[in-house]
Amino acid sequence: MNAHLEPLRLPANQPPQFYRGGDAIAALRGASNSDNKYGPEDWVASATTMFGQETHGLTKLPSGVWLRDAVRENPVAWLGAKHVEAMGDSTGLLVKLLDAGQRLPVHFHPTDAFARQHFDSHFGKTEAWIVVGTYGDDPRVYPGFKETVSKRTVADWTREQDAPSMLGALNSIPVTAGDTVYIPAGLPHAIGEGVFVVELQQPTDFSLTLEWRDFLANPEKGHLGLGFDTAIETLDTTGWDEERLTSIVKHTGTDSSSTVDLLADGSDAFFRADRLRPNATTLSLDPSFAVLVVMEGTGVLRTEHGGEYALNKGETYVVPHDAGQSTVEGDLSLIRCRPPVPEKRSQA
């Protein structure tokens, strides 16, 4: 009889980035802030490469095998039969720890349809941010244009690299730990300095960067070889007023429930995320491919096949579907990230 797959604790996986940050990740993981390998992004349980790269971004399992290759070798055990029927051997998910040590540039991501046409990809890049910490004087995020603008205006800003106009046109929202923001594909956005997030994404690295100067080496890295006129076709230039923003922004910091659904309605066609705080109870978790990020405390993860795994602050785990029904207990807070609901993804 074949052995069941079990959860695996993962080391940090921080490919080089173009912006500053990483101290918050180092602090969470209990590492020295001076350790250069702790950059601003940690790609957790990643089967996704950085754009144009062969292996940068991929997670290597303790066995020395790339997670991507392990999943391809045994997709049903890793992902479950319904997931494979809907999405093949893709995990359907990329999770990052992202610590913005400086404001990120104004950028956006392609829709599924645009990615199919221009990148030969089944996935675009819808994403969501779970704010897990902030620092500095004024941590904030910038989702969507405040008022509808024309694509011609955006093209002019991009050609002139008019960063003040780009940023000024976006909503500016102060954030604190427990806030979450769902970013549909096409929505222009930026993350401000001092914001530390667990980020869920579709499993691609397609970033179309309008504000490339002072961030990227050249404009080609901003439009990924498409040209900005083509890239802007997938940009959402409609206005997002305060009422509309309530459909993508949630405030969960004061919710003390043992299980909290963190993300906006409708996001489960792309990914799912829950905050788990068992306290004096034992939480039961259905079989699923999942990524666990332990934010505070200590506890234990047990699988239906007898596996038992200590959970400690700063640790990250990948859990295969084959681990079966599992439980979590202890005095801890963790974020459980999962791929989309298969039935909803097949309809998306």
Coordinates of N, CA and C in Angstrom, one line a residue, residues 28-203:
L28 N 9.1 37.6 11.9 CA 8.1 36.6 12.0 C 8.8 35.2 12.1
R29 N 9.8 35.0 11.2 CA 10.5 33.7 11.2 C 11.6 33.5 12.2
G30 N 11.8 34.6 13.0 CA 12.8 34.5 14.1 C 14.2 34.5 13.5
A31 N 14.4 35.2 12.4 CA 15.8 35.3 11.8 C 16.4 36.6 12.1
S32 N 17.7 36.8 11.8 CA 18.3 38.0 12.0 C 17.9 39.0 10.9
N33 N 17.6 40.2 11.3 CA 17.3 41.2 10.3 C 18.4 41.5 9.3
S34 N 19.6 41.2 9.7 CA 20.8 41.5 8.9 C 21.1 40.4 7.9
D35 N 20.3 39.3 8.0 CA 20.5 38.2 7.0 C 20.0 38.6 5.7
N36 N 20.9 38.7 4.7 CA 20.5 39.3 3.4 C 19.5 38.4 2.6
K37 N 19.5 37.1 3.0 CA 18.6 36.2 2.2 C 17.1 36.5 2.5
Y38 N 16.8 37.3 3.6 CA 15.5 37.6 3.9 C 15.1 38.9 3.2
G39 N 14.6 38.7 2.0 CA 14.2 39.8 1.1 C 12.7 40.2 1.4
P40 N 12.1 41.0 0.6 CA 10.8 41.5 0.8 C 9.7 40.6 0.5
E41 N 9.9 39.5 -0.2 CA 8.9 38.5 -0.5 C 9.4 37.1 -0.2
D42 N 8.5 36.3 0.4 CA 8.7 34.9 0.7 C 7.6 34.1 0.0
W43 N 8.0 33.4 -1.1 CA 7.1 32.6 -1.9 C 6.9 31.3 -1.2
V44 N 5.7 31.1 -0.6 CA 5.4 29.9 0.2 C 4.7 28.8 -0.6
A45 N 5.3 27.6 -0.6 CA 4.7 26.5 -1.3 C 4.4 26.8 -2.8
S46 N 5.4 27.4 -3.4 CA 5.3 28.0 -4.7 C 5.6 26.9 -5.8
A47 N 4.6 26.8 -6.7 CA 4.9 26.0 -8.0 C 4.9 27.0 -9.2
T48 N 5.2 28.2 -8.9 CA 5.2 29.3 -9.9 C 6.6 29.9 -9.9
T49 N 7.1 30.1 -11.2 CA 8.4 30.8 -11.3 C 8.2 32.3 -11.5
M50 N 9.2 33.1 -11.2 CA 9.2 34.5 -11.6 C 9.1 34.6 -13.1
F51 N 8.6 35.7 -13.6 CA 8.3 35.9 -15.0 C 9.7 35.7 -15.8
G52 N 9.6 34.8 -16.8 CA 10.8 34.6 -17.6 C 11.9 33.8 -17.0
Q53 N 11.7 33.2 -15.8 CA 12.7 32.5 -15.2 C 12.5 31.0 -15.2
E54 N 13.5 30.2 -15.1 CA 13.4 28.7 -15.2 C 12.9 28.2 -13.8
T55 N 13.6 28.6 -12.8 CA 13.3 28.0 -11.4 C 13.2 29.0 -10.3
H56 N 13.6 30.3 -10.5 CA 13.5 31.3 -9.5 C 12.0 31.4 -9.1
G57 N 11.8 31.3 -7.8 CA 10.4 31.4 -7.3 C 9.9 30.1 -6.8
L58 N 10.4 29.0 -7.4 CA 9.9 27.7 -7.0 C 10.3 27.3 -5.6
T59 N 9.4 26.5 -4.9 CA 9.7 26.0 -3.6 C 10.4 24.6 -3.8
K60 N 11.5 24.4 -3.1 CA 12.1 23.1 -3.0 C 11.7 22.4 -1.7
L61 N 11.2 21.2 -1.9 CA 10.7 20.4 -0.7 C 12.0 19.9 0.1
P62 N 11.8 19.5 1.3 CA 12.9 18.9 2.1 C 13.6 17.8 1.4
S63 N 12.9 17.0 0.5 CA 13.5 15.9 -0.2 C 14.5 16.4 -1.3
G64 N 14.5 17.7 -1.6 CA 15.3 18.2 -2.7 C 14.5 18.3 -4.0
V65 N 13.3 17.9 -4.1 CA 12.4 17.9 -5.3 C 11.6 19.2 -5.3
W66 N 11.5 19.9 -6.5 CA 10.6 21.0 -6.6 C 9.2 20.6 -6.3
L67 N 8.5 21.4 -5.5 CA 7.1 21.2 -5.3 C 6.3 21.0 -6.6
R68 N 6.6 21.9 -7.5 CA 5.9 21.8 -8.9 C 6.0 20.4 -9.5
D69 N 7.2 19.8 -9.4 CA 7.4 18.5 -10.0 C 6.7 17.4 -9.2
A70 N 6.8 17.6 -7.9 CA 6.1 16.6 -7.0 C 4.6 16.5 -7.3
V71 N 4.0 17.7 -7.5 CA 2.6 17.8 -7.7 C 2.3 17.2 -9.1
R72 N 3.1 17.5 -10.1 CA 2.8 17.0 -11.4 C 3.0 15.4 -11.4
E73 N 3.8 14.9 -10.6 CA 4.0 13.5 -10.5 C 2.8 12.8 -9.9
N74 N 2.1 13.4 -9.0 CA 1.0 12.8 -8.3 C -0.1 13.8 -8.0
P75 N -0.7 14.4 -9.0 CA -1.6 15.5 -8.8 C -2.8 15.2 -7.9
V76 N -3.4 14.0 -8.1 CA -4.7 13.8 -7.3 C -4.3 13.7 -5.8
A77 N -3.2 13.1 -5.4 CA -2.8 13.0 -4.0 C -2.5 14.4 -3.4
W78 N -1.9 15.2 -4.2 CA -1.6 16.6 -3.7 C -2.8 17.5 -3.7
L79 N -3.6 17.4 -4.7 CA -4.7 18.4 -5.0 C -6.1 17.9 -4.8
G80 N -6.3 16.6 -4.9 CA -7.7 16.1 -4.9 C -8.3 16.0 -6.3
A81 N -9.2 15.0 -6.4 CA -9.7 14.7 -7.8 C -10.5 15.8 -8.3
K82 N -11.4 16.4 -7.5 CA -12.2 17.5 -8.0 C -11.4 18.7 -8.5
H83 N -10.3 19.0 -7.8 CA -9.4 20.1 -8.1 C -8.8 19.8 -9.5
V84 N -8.2 18.6 -9.6 CA -7.6 18.2 -10.9 C -8.5 18.2 -12.1
E85 N -9.8 17.8 -11.8 CA -10.7 17.9 -12.9 C -11.0 19.3 -13.4
A86 N -10.9 20.3 -12.4 CA -11.2 21.7 -12.8 C -10.0 22.4 -13.2
M87 N -8.8 22.1 -12.7 CA -7.6 22.9 -12.9 C -6.4 22.1 -13.3
G88 N -6.5 20.9 -13.6 CA -5.3 20.1 -14.0 C -4.4 19.9 -12.8
D89 N -3.1 19.9 -13.2 CA -2.0 19.7 -12.1 C -1.5 21.0 -11.6
S90 N -2.1 22.1 -11.8 CA -1.7 23.4 -11.2 C -2.3 23.4 -9.8
T91 N -1.5 23.9 -8.9 CA -2.0 24.1 -7.5 C -3.1 25.2 -7.5
G92 N -3.1 26.1 -8.5 CA -4.2 27.1 -8.6 C -3.9 28.2 -7.6
L93 N -2.8 28.3 -7.0 CA -2.5 29.2 -5.9 C -1.1 29.6 -5.7
L94 N -0.8 30.8 -5.4 CA 0.5 31.3 -5.0 C 0.3 32.1 -3.8
V95 N 1.1 31.8 -2.7 CA 1.0 32.5 -1.4 C 2.3 33.2 -1.2
K96 N 2.3 34.4 -0.8 CA 3.5 35.1 -0.5 C 3.4 35.8 0.9
L97 N 4.5 35.9 1.6 CA 4.7 36.9 2.6 C 5.3 38.1 2.0
L98 N 4.7 39.3 2.1 CA 5.2 40.5 1.4 C 5.4 41.6 2.4
D99 N 6.6 42.1 2.6 CA 6.9 43.2 3.5 C 7.4 44.4 2.7
A100 N 6.5 45.4 2.6 CA 6.8 46.6 1.8 C 7.7 47.5 2.6
G101 N 9.0 47.5 2.4 CA 9.9 48.4 3.1 C 9.9 49.8 2.4
Q102 N 9.3 49.9 1.2 CA 9.1 51.1 0.5 C 7.8 51.0 -0.2
R103 N 7.2 52.1 -0.7 CA 6.0 52.0 -1.5 C 6.2 51.3 -2.8
L104 N 5.4 50.3 -3.1 CA 5.5 49.6 -4.4 C 4.9 50.5 -5.5
P105 N 5.3 50.3 -6.8 CA 4.9 51.1 -7.9 C 3.4 50.8 -8.2
V106 N 2.8 51.8 -8.9 CA 1.5 51.6 -9.4 C 1.5 50.5 -10.5
H107 N 0.7 49.5 -10.4 CA 0.7 48.4 -11.3 C -0.7 47.7 -11.3
F108 N -0.8 46.7 -12.2 CA -2.0 45.9 -12.3 C -1.7 44.6 -12.9
H109 N -2.7 43.7 -13.0 CA -2.5 42.4 -13.5 C -3.5 42.0 -14.5
P110 N -3.2 41.0 -15.4 CA -4.1 40.7 -16.5 C -5.2 39.8 -16.0
T111 N -6.3 39.8 -16.7 CA -7.5 38.9 -16.5 C -7.1 37.6 -17.1
D112 N -7.9 36.6 -16.7 CA -7.7 35.2 -17.3 C -7.8 35.3 -18.9
A113 N -8.8 36.0 -19.4 CA -8.9 36.1 -20.8 C -7.7 36.8 -21.5
F114 N -7.2 37.8 -20.9 CA -6.1 38.6 -21.5 C -4.8 37.7 -21.4
A115 N -4.7 37.0 -20.3 CA -3.5 36.1 -20.1 C -3.5 34.9 -21.1
R116 N -4.7 34.4 -21.4 CA -4.8 33.3 -22.4 C -4.4 33.9 -23.8
Q117 N -4.8 35.1 -24.1 CA -4.5 35.6 -25.4 C -3.0 36.0 -25.6
H118 N -2.4 36.6 -24.5 CA -1.1 37.2 -24.7 C 0.0 36.5 -24.0
F119 N -0.3 35.6 -23.0 CA 0.7 34.9 -22.3 C 0.6 33.4 -22.4
D120 N -0.4 32.9 -23.1 CA -0.7 31.5 -23.3 C -0.8 30.8 -21.9
S121 N -1.6 31.4 -21.0 CA -1.7 31.0 -19.6 C -3.2 30.8 -19.3
H122 N -3.5 29.7 -18.6 CA -4.9 29.5 -18.1 C -5.3 30.5 -17.0
F123 N -4.3 31.1 -16.4 CA -4.5 32.0 -15.3 C -4.0 33.4 -15.5
G124 N -4.8 34.4 -15.2 CA -4.4 35.7 -15.0 C -3.8 35.9 -13.7
K125 N -4.1 37.1 -13.0 CA -3.5 37.3 -11.7 C -4.4 38.2 -10.8
T126 N -5.5 37.6 -10.4 CA -6.3 38.1 -9.3 C -5.5 37.9 -8.0
E127 N -5.6 38.8 -7.1 CA -4.9 38.6 -5.8 C -5.6 39.2 -4.6
A128 N -5.1 38.9 -3.4 CA -5.7 39.5 -2.2 C -4.6 39.7 -1.2
W129 N -4.8 40.7 -0.3 CA -3.9 41.0 0.7 C -4.5 40.8 2.1
I130 N -3.9 40.1 2.9 CA -4.3 40.0 4.3 C -3.2 40.7 5.1
V131 N -3.6 41.9 5.7 CA -2.6 42.7 6.4 C -2.4 42.0 7.8
V132 N -1.1 41.6 8.0 CA -0.8 41.0 9.3 C 0.1 41.8 10.2
G133 N 0.5 43.0 9.7 CA 1.3 43.9 10.5 C 1.5 45.2 9.8
T134 N 1.8 46.2 10.5 CA 2.1 47.5 9.9 C 3.2 48.2 10.8
Y135 N 3.9 49.1 10.2 CA 4.9 49.9 10.9 C 5.1 51.2 10.2
G136 N 5.7 52.2 10.9 CA 5.9 53.5 10.3 C 4.8 54.4 10.6
D137 N 4.9 55.6 10.0 CA 3.9 56.7 10.3 C 2.6 56.6 9.7
D138 N 2.5 56.0 8.5 CA 1.2 56.1 7.8 C 1.1 54.9 6.8
P139 N 0.9 53.7 7.3 CA 0.8 52.5 6.4 C -0.6 52.6 5.7
R140 N -0.6 52.4 4.4 CA -1.8 52.5 3.6 C -1.6 51.7 2.3
V141 N -2.8 51.5 1.7 CA -2.8 50.8 0.4 C -3.6 51.6 -0.6
Y142 N -3.4 51.3 -1.9 CA -4.0 52.2 -2.9 C -4.7 51.3 -3.9
P143 N -6.0 50.9 -3.7 CA -6.7 50.1 -4.6 C -7.7 50.8 -5.5
G144 N -7.5 50.8 -6.8 CA -8.5 51.3 -7.8 C -8.5 52.8 -7.9
F145 N -8.9 53.3 -9.1 CA -9.0 54.7 -9.3 C -10.2 55.3 -8.6
K146 N -10.1 56.5 -8.0 CA -11.2 57.2 -7.3 C -12.3 57.5 -8.2
E147 N -12.0 58.0 -9.4 CA -12.9 58.3 -10.4 C -12.5 57.7 -11.7
T148 N -13.5 57.5 -12.6 CA -13.2 56.9 -13.9 C -12.2 57.8 -14.7
V149 N -11.2 57.2 -15.3 CA -10.3 58.0 -16.1 C -10.3 57.3 -17.5
S150 N -9.8 58.0 -18.5 CA -9.7 57.4 -19.8 C -8.4 56.7 -20.0
K151 N -8.4 55.7 -20.8 CA -7.2 54.9 -21.1 C -6.1 55.8 -21.8
R152 N -6.6 56.8 -22.5 CA -5.7 57.8 -23.1 C -4.9 58.6 -22.0
T153 N -5.6 59.0 -20.9 CA -5.0 59.7 -19.8 C -4.0 58.8 -19.1
V154 N -4.3 57.5 -18.9 CA -3.4 56.6 -18.3 C -2.1 56.4 -19.2
A155 N -2.4 56.3 -20.5 CA -1.3 56.2 -21.4 C -0.3 57.4 -21.4
D156 N -0.9 58.6 -21.2 CA -0.1 59.8 -21.1 C 0.7 59.8 -19.8
W157 N 0.1 59.4 -18.7 CA 0.8 59.3 -17.5 C 2.0 58.4 -17.6
T158 N 1.7 57.2 -18.2 CA 2.7 56.2 -18.4 C 3.9 56.7 -19.2
R159 N 3.6 57.3 -20.4 CA 4.6 57.8 -21.3 C 5.5 58.8 -20.6
E160 N 4.9 59.7 -19.8 CA 5.6 60.8 -19.1 C 6.1 60.4 -17.8
Q161 N 5.8 59.1 -17.3 CA 6.1 58.6 -16.0 C 5.8 59.7 -14.9
D162 N 4.5 60.1 -15.0 CA 3.9 61.1 -14.1 C 3.4 60.3 -12.9
A163 N 4.4 60.0 -12.0 CA 4.0 59.2 -10.8 C 3.0 59.9 -9.9
P164 N 3.2 61.2 -9.6 CA 2.2 61.9 -8.7 C 0.8 61.8 -9.2
S165 N 0.6 61.9 -10.6 CA -0.8 61.8 -11.1 C -1.3 60.4 -11.0
M166 N -0.5 59.4 -11.2 CA -0.9 58.0 -11.1 C -1.3 57.7 -9.7
L167 N -0.5 58.0 -8.8 CA -0.8 57.7 -7.4 C -1.9 58.5 -6.8
G168 N -1.9 59.8 -7.2 CA -3.0 60.7 -6.8 C -4.4 60.3 -7.3
A169 N -4.4 59.6 -8.4 CA -5.7 59.1 -8.9 C -6.3 57.9 -8.2
L170 N -5.4 57.2 -7.4 CA -5.9 56.0 -6.7 C -6.5 56.3 -5.4
N171 N -7.4 55.5 -4.9 CA -7.9 55.5 -3.6 C -6.7 55.3 -2.6
S172 N -6.7 56.0 -1.5 CA -5.7 55.9 -0.5 C -6.3 55.5 0.8
I173 N -6.0 54.3 1.3 CA -6.8 53.7 2.5 C -5.8 53.3 3.6
P174 N -5.9 53.9 4.8 CA -5.0 53.5 5.9 C -5.4 52.0 6.3
V175 N -4.5 51.2 6.7 CA -4.8 49.8 7.0 C -4.1 49.5 8.4
T176 N -4.6 48.5 9.0 CA -4.1 47.9 10.2 C -4.2 46.4 10.2
A177 N -3.5 45.7 11.0 CA -3.6 44.3 11.0 C -5.0 43.8 11.1
G178 N -5.4 42.8 10.3 CA -6.7 42.3 10.2 C -7.5 42.8 9.1
D179 N -7.1 43.9 8.4 CA -7.7 44.4 7.2 C -7.4 43.5 6.1
T180 N -8.3 43.3 5.2 CA -8.0 42.5 4.0 C -8.5 43.2 2.7
V181 N -7.8 43.1 1.6 CA -8.2 43.8 0.4 C -8.1 42.8 -0.8
Y182 N -9.2 42.6 -1.4 CA -9.3 41.7 -2.6 C -9.1 42.6 -3.9
I183 N -8.1 42.1 -4.7 CA -7.7 42.9 -5.9 C -8.1 42.1 -7.1
P184 N -9.2 42.4 -7.7 CA -9.6 41.7 -9.0 C -8.6 42.0 -10.1
A185 N -8.3 41.1 -11.0 CA -7.5 41.3 -12.1 C -7.9 42.6 -12.8
G186 N -6.9 43.4 -13.3 CA -7.2 44.6 -14.0 C -7.2 45.8 -13.1
L187 N -7.4 45.7 -11.7 CA -7.5 46.8 -10.8 C -6.2 47.4 -10.6
P188 N -6.0 48.7 -10.9 CA -4.7 49.3 -10.6 C -4.5 49.5 -9.0
H189 N -3.3 49.3 -8.6 CA -3.1 49.3 -7.1 C -1.6 49.5 -6.8
A190 N -1.4 49.8 -5.5 CA 0.0 49.8 -5.0 C -0.2 49.5 -3.5
I191 N 0.9 49.0 -2.9 CA 1.0 48.8 -1.4 C 2.0 49.8 -0.9
G192 N 1.6 50.5 0.2 CA 2.4 51.5 0.8 C 3.5 51.0 1.7
E193 N 4.5 51.9 2.0 CA 5.6 51.5 2.9 C 5.0 51.2 4.3
G194 N 5.6 50.1 4.9 CA 5.2 49.7 6.2 C 4.0 48.8 6.3
V195 N 3.7 48.2 5.2 CA 2.5 47.2 5.2 C 3.1 45.8 5.0
F196 N 2.8 44.9 5.9 CA 3.2 43.5 5.9 C 2.0 42.7 5.6
V197 N 2.0 41.9 4.6 CA 0.8 41.1 4.2 C 1.1 39.7 3.9
V198 N 0.1 38.8 4.1 CA 0.1 37.5 3.5 C -0.7 37.7 2.2
E199 N -0.1 37.4 1.1 CA -0.8 37.7 -0.2 C -1.1 36.4 -0.9
L200 N -2.4 36.3 -1.3 CA -2.8 35.2 -2.1 C -3.0 35.6 -3.6
Q201 N -2.6 34.8 -4.5 CA -2.6 35.1 -5.9 C -3.0 33.9 -6.8
Q202 N -3.5 34.2 -7.9 CA -3.4 33.1 -8.9 C -2.0 32.8 -9.3
P203 N -1.7 31.6 -9.7 CA -0.3 31.1 -9.8 C 0.5 31.6 -11.0

